[in-house]
PDB file of N, CA and C in Angstrom:
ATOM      1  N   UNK P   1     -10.112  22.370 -12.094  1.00 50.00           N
ATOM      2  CA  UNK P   1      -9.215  21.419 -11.495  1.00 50.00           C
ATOM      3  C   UNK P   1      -9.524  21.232 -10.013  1.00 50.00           C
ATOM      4  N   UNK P   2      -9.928  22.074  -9.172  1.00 55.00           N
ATOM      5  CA  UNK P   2     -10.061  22.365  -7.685  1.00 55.00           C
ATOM      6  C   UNK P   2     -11.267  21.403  -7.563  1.00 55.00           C
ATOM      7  N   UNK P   3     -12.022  21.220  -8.261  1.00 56.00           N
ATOM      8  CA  UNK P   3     -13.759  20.461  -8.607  1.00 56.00           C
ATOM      9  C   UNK P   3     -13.249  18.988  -8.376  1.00 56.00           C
ATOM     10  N   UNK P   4     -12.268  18.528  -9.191  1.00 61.00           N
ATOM     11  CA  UNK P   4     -12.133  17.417  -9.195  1.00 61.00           C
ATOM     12  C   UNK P   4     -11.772  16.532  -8.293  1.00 61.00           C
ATOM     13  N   UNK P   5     -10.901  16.609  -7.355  1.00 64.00           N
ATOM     14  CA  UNK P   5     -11.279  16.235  -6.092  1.00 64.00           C
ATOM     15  C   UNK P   5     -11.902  16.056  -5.129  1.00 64.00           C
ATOM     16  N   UNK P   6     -12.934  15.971  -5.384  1.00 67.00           N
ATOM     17  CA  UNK P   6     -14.641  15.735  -4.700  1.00 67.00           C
ATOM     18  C   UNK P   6     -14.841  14.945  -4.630  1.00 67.00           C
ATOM     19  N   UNK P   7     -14.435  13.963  -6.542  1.00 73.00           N
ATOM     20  CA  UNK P   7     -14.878  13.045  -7.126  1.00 73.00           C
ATOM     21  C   UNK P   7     -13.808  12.212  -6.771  1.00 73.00           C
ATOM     22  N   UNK P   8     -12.730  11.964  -6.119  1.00 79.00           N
ATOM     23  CA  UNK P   8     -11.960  11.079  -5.934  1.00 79.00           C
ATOM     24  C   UNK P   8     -12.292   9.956  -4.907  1.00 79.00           C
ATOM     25  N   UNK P   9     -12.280   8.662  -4.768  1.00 84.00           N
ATOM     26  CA  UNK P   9     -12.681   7.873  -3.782  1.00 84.00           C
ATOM     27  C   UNK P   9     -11.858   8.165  -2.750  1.00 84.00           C
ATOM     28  N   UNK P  10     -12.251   7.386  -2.033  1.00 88.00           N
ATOM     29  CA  UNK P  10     -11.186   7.596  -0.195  1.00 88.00           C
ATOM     30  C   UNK P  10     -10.106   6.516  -0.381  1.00 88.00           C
ATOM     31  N   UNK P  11      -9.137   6.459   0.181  1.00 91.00           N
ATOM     32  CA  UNK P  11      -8.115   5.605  -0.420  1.00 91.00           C
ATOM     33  C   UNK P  11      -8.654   4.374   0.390  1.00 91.00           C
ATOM     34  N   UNK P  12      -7.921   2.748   0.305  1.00 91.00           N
ATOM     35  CA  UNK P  12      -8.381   2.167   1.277  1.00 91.00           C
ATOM     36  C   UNK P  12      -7.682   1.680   2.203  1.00 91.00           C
ATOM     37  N   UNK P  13      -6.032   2.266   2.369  1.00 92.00           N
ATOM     38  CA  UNK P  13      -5.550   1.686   3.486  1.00 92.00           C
ATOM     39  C   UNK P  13      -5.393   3.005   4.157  1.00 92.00           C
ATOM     40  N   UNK P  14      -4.548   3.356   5.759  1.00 91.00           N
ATOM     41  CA  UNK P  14      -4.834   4.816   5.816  1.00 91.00           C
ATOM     42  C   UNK P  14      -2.952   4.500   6.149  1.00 91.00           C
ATOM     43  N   UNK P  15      -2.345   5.986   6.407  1.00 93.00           N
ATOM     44  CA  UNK P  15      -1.031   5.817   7.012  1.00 93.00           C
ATOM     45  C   UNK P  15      -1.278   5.643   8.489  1.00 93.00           C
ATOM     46  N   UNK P  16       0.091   4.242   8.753  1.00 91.00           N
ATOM     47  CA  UNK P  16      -0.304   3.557   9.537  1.00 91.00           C
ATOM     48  C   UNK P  16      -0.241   2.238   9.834  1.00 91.00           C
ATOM     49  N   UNK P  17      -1.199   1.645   8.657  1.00 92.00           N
ATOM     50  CA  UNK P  17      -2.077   0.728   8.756  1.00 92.00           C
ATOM     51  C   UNK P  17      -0.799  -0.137   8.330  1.00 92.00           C
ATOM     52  N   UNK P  18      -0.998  -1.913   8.304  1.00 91.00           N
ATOM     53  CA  UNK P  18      -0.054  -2.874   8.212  1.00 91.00           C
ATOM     54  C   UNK P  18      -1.021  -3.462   6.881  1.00 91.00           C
ATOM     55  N   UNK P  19      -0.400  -3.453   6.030  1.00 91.00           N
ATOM     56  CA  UNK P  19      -1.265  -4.514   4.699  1.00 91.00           C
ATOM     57  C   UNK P  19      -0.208  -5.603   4.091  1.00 91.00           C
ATOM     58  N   UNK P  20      -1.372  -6.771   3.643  1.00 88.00           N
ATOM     59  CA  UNK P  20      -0.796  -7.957   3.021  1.00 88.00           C
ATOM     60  C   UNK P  20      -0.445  -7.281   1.367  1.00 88.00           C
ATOM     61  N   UNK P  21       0.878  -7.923   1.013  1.00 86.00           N
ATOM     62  CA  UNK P  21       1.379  -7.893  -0.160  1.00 86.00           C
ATOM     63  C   UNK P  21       1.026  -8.497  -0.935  1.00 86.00           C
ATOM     64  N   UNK P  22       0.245  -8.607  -1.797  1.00 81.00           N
ATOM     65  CA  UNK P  22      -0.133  -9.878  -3.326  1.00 81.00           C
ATOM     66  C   UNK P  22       0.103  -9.246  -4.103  1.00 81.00           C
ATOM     67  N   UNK P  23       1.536  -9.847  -4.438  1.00 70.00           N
ATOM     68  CA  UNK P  23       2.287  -9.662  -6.122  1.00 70.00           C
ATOM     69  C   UNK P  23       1.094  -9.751  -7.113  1.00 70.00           C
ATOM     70  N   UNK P  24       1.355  -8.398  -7.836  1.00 64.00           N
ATOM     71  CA  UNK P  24       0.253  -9.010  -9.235  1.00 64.00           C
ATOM     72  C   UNK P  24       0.752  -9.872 -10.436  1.00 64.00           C
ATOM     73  N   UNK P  25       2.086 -10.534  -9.733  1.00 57.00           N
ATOM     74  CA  UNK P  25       2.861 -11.561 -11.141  1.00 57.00           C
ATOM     75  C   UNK P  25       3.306 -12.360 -10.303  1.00 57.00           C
ATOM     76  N   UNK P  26       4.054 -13.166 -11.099  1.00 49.00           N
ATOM     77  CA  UNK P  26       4.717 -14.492 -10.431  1.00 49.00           C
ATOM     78  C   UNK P  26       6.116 -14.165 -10.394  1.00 49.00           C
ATOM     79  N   UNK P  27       6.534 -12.839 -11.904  1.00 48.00           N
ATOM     80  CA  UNK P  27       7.738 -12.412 -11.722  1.00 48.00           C
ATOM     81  C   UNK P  27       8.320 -11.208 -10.327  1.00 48.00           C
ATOM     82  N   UNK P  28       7.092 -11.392  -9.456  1.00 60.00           N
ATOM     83  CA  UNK P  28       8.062 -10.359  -8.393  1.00 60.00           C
ATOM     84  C   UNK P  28       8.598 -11.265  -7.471  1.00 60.00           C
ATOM     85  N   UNK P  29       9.674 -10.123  -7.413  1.00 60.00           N
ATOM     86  CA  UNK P  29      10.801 -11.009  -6.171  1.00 60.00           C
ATOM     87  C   UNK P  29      10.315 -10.927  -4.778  1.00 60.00           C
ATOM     88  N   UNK P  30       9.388 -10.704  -4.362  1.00 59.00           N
ATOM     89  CA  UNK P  30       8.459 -10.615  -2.973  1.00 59.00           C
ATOM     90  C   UNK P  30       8.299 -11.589  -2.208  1.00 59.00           C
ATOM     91  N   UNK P  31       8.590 -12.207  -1.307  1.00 59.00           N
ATOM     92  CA  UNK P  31       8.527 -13.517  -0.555  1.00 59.00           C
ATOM     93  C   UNK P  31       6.587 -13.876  -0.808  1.00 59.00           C
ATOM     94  N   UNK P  32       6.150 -14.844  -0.918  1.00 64.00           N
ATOM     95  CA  UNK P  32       4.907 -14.625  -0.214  1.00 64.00           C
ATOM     96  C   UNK P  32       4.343 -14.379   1.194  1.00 64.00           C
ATOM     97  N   UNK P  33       4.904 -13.963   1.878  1.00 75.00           N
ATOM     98  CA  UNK P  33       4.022 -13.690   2.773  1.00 75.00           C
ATOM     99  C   UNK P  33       4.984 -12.424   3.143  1.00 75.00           C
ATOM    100  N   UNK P  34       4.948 -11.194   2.666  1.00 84.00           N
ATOM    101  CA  UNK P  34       5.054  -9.839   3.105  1.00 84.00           C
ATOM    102  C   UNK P  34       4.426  -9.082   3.325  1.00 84.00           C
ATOM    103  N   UNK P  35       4.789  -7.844   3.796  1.00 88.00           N
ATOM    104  CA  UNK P  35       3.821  -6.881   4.328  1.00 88.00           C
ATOM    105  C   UNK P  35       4.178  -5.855   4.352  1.00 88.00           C
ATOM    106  N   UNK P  36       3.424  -4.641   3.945  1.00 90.00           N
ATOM    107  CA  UNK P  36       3.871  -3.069   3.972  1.00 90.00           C
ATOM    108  C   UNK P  36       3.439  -2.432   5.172  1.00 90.00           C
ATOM    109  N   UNK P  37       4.316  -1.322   5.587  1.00 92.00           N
ATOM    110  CA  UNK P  37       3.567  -0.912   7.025  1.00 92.00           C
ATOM    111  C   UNK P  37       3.196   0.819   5.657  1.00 92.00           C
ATOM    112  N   UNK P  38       2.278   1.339   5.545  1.00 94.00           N
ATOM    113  CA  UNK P  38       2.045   2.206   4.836  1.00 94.00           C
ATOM    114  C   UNK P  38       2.271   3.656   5.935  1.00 94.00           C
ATOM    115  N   UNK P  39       3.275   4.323   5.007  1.00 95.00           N
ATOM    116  CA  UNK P  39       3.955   5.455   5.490  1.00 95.00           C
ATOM    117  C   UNK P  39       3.213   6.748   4.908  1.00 95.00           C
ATOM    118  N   UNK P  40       2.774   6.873   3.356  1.00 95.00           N
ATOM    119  CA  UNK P  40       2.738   7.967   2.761  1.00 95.00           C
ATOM    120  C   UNK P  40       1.596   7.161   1.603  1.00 95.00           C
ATOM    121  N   UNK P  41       0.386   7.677   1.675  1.00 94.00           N
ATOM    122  CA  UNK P  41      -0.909   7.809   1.068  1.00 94.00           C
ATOM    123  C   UNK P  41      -0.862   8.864  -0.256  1.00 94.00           C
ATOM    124  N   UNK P  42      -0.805   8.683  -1.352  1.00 92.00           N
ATOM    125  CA  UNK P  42      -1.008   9.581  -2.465  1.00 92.00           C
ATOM    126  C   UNK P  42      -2.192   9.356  -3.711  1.00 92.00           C
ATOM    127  N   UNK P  43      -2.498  10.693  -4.358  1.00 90.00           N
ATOM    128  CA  UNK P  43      -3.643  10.186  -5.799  1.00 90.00           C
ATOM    129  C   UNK P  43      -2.542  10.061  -6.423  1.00 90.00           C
ATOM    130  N   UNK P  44      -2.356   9.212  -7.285  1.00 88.00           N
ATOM    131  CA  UNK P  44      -1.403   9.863  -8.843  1.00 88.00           C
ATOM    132  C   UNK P  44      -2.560   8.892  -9.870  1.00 88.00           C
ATOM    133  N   UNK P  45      -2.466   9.709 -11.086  1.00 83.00           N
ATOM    134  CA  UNK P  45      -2.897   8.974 -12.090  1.00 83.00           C
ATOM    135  C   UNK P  45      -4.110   8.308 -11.823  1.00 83.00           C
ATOM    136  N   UNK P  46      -5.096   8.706 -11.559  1.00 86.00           N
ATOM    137  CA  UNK P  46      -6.794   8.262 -10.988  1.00 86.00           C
ATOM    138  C   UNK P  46      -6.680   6.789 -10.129  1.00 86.00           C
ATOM    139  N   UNK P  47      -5.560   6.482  -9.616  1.00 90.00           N
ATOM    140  CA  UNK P  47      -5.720   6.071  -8.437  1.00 90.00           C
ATOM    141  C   UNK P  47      -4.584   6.030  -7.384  1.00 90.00           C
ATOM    142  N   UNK P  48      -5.146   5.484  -6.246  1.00 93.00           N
ATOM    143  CA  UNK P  48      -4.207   5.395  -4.786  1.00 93.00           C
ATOM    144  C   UNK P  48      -2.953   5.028  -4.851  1.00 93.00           C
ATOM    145  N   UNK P  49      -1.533   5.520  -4.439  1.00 93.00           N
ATOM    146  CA  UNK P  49      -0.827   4.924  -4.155  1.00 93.00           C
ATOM    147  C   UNK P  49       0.051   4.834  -3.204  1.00 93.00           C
ATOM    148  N   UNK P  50       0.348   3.760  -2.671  1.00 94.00           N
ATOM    149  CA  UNK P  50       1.216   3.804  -1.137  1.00 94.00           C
ATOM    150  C   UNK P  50       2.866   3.736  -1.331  1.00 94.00           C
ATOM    151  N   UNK P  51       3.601   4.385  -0.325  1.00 94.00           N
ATOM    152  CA  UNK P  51       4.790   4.347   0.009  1.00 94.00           C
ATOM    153  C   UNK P  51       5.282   3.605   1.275  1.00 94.00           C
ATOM    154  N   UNK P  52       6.162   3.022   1.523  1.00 94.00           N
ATOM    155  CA  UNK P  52       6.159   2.208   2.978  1.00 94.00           C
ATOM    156  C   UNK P  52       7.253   1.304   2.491  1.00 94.00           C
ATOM    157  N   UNK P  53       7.843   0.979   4.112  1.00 94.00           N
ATOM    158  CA  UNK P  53       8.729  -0.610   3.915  1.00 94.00           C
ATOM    159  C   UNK P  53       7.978  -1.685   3.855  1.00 94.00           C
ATOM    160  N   UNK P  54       8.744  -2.560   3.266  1.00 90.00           N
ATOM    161  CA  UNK P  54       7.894  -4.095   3.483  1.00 90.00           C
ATOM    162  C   UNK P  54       8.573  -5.298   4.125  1.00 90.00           C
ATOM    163  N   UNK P  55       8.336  -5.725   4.860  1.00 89.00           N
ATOM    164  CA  UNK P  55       8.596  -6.839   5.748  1.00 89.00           C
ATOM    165  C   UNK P  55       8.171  -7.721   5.387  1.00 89.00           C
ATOM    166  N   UNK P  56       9.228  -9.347   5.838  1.00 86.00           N
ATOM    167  CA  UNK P  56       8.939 -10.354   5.719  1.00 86.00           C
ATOM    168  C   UNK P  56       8.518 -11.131   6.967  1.00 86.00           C
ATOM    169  N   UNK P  57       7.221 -11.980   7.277  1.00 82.00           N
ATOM    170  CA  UNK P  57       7.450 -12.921   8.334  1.00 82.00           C
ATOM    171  C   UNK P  57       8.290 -13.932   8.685  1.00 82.00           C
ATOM    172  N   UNK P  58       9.332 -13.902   9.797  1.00 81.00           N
ATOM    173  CA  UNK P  58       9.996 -15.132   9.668  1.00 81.00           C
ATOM    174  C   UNK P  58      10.138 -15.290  11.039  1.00 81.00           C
ATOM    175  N   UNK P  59       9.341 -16.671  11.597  1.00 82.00           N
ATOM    176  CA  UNK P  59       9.929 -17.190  12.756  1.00 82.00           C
ATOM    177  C   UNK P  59       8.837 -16.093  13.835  1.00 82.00           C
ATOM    178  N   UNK P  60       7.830 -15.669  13.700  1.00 81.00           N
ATOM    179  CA  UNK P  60       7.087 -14.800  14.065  1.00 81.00           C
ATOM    180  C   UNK P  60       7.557 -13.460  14.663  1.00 81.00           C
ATOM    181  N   UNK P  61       8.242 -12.837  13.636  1.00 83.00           N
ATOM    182  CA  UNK P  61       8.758 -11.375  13.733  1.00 83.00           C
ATOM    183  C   UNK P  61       8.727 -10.818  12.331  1.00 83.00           C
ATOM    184  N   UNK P  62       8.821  -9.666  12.085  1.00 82.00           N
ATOM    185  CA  UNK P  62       8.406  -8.994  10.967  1.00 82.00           C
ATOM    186  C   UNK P  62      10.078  -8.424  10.580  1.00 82.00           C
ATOM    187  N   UNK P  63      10.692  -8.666   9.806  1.00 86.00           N
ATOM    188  CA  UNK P  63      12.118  -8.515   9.217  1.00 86.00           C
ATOM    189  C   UNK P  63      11.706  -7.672   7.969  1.00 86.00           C
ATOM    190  N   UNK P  64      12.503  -6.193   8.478  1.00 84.00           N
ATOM    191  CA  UNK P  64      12.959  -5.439   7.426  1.00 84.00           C
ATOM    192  C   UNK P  64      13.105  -6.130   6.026  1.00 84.00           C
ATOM    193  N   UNK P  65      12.773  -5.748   4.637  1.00 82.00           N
ATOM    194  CA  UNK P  65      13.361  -6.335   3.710  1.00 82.00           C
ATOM    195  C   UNK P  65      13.560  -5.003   2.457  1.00 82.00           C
ATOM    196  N   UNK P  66      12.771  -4.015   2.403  1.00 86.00           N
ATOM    197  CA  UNK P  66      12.869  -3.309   1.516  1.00 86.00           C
ATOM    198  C   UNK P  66      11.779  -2.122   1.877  1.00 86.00           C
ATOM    199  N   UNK P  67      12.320  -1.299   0.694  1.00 89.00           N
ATOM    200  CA  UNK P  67      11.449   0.170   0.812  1.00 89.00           C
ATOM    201  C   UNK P  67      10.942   0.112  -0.453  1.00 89.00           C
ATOM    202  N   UNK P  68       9.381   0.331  -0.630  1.00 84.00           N
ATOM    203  CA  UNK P  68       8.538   0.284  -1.261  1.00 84.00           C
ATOM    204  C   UNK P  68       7.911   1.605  -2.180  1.00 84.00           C
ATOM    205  N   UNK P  69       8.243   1.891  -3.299  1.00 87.00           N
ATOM    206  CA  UNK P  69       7.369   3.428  -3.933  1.00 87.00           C
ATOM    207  C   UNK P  69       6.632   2.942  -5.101  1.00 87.00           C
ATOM    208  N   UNK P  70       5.260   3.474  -4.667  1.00 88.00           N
ATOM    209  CA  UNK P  70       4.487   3.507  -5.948  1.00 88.00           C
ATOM    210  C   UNK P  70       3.550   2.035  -6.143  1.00 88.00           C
ATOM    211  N   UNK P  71       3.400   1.751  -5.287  1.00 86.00           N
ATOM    212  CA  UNK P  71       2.201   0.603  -4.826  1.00 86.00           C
ATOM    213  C   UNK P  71       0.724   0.934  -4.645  1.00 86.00           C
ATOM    214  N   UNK P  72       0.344   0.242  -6.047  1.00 87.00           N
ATOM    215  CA  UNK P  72      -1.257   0.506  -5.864  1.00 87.00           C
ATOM    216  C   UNK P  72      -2.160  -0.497  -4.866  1.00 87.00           C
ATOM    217  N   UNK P  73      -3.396  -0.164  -5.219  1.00 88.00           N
ATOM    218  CA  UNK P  73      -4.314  -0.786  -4.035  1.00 88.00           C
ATOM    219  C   UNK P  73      -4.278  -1.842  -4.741  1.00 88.00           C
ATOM    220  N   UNK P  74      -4.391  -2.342  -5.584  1.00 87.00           N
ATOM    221  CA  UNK P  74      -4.164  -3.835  -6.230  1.00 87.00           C
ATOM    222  C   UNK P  74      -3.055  -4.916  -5.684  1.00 87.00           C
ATOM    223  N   UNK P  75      -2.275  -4.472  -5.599  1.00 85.00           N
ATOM    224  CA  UNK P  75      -1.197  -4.974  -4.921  1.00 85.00           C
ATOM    225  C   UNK P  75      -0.953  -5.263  -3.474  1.00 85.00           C
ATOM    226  N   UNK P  76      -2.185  -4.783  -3.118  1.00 89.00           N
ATOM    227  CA  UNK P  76      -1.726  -4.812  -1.294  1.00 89.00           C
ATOM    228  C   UNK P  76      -3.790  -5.495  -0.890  1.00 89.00           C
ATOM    229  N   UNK P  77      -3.509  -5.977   0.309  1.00 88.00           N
ATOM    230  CA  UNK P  77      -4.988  -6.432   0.661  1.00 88.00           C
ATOM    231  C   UNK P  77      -4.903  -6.416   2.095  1.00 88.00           C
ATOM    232  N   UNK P  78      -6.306  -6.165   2.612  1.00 90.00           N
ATOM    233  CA  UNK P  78      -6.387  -6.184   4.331  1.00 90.00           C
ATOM    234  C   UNK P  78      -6.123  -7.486   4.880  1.00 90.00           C
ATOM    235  N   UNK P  79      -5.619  -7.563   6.065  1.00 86.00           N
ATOM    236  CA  UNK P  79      -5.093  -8.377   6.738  1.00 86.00           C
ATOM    237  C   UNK P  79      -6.012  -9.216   7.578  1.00 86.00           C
ATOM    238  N   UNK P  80      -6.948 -10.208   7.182  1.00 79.00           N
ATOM    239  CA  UNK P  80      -7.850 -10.607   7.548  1.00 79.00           C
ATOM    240  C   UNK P  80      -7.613 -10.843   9.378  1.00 79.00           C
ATOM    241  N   UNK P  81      -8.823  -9.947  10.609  1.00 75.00           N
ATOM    242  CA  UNK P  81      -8.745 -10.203  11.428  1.00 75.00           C
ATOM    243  C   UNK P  81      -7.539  -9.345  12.178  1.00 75.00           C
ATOM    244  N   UNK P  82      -7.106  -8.215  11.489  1.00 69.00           N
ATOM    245  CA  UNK P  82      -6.115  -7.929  12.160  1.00 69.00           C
ATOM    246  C   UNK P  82      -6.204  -6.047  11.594  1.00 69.00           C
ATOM    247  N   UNK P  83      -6.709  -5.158  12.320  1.00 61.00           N
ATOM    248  CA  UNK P  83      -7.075  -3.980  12.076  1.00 61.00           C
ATOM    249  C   UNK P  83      -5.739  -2.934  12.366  1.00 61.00           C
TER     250      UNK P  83
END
C-alpha cells in the first residue's frame, strides 16, 4: 500500500489557487461564471479532489455563494491568464 503512492499524479490545482467552475451538466445550479478558491487538496478514489467556497462574479467582485466538497479536476479549469 505505502508503494502506491509514487504512482499517483500531482494534482492540478494547488491550495490556494482560484479555479473556473464548468458544471459537468446543465442540471447544476452553478451560475456560469463561478469560481472556487481551493482550500483542501485530496486523493480519494484514483483521483484529485478539491474542497473550497465558490464565488460568483457580479459587478466585478467575487460574492460568496456556497461551500464546495468533493470536486473533481473535471469540474474545475485554469483561469486563462490569471495564475
Amino acid at each position: 500500500m505505502f508503494f502506491c503512492n509514487w504512482f499517483r499524479s500531482k494534482p492540478k490545482f494547488e491550495v490556494g489557487q482560484l479555479a473556473l467552475v464548468t458544471p459537468p451538466s446543465a442540471l447544476c445550479l452553478l451560475p456560469a461564471c463561478s469560481f472556487m478558491s481551493i482550500r483542501r487538496c485530496r486523493w480519494s478514489k484514483q483521483e484529485w479532489v478539491y474542497d473550497g467556497p465558490i464565488f460568483n462574479a457580479q459587478d466585478n467582485k467575487l460574492i460568496s455563494r456556497t461551500f464546495a466538497s468533493y470536486f473533481s479536476e473535471d469540474c474545475l479549469a485554469p483561469i486563462p491568464g490569471f495564475e
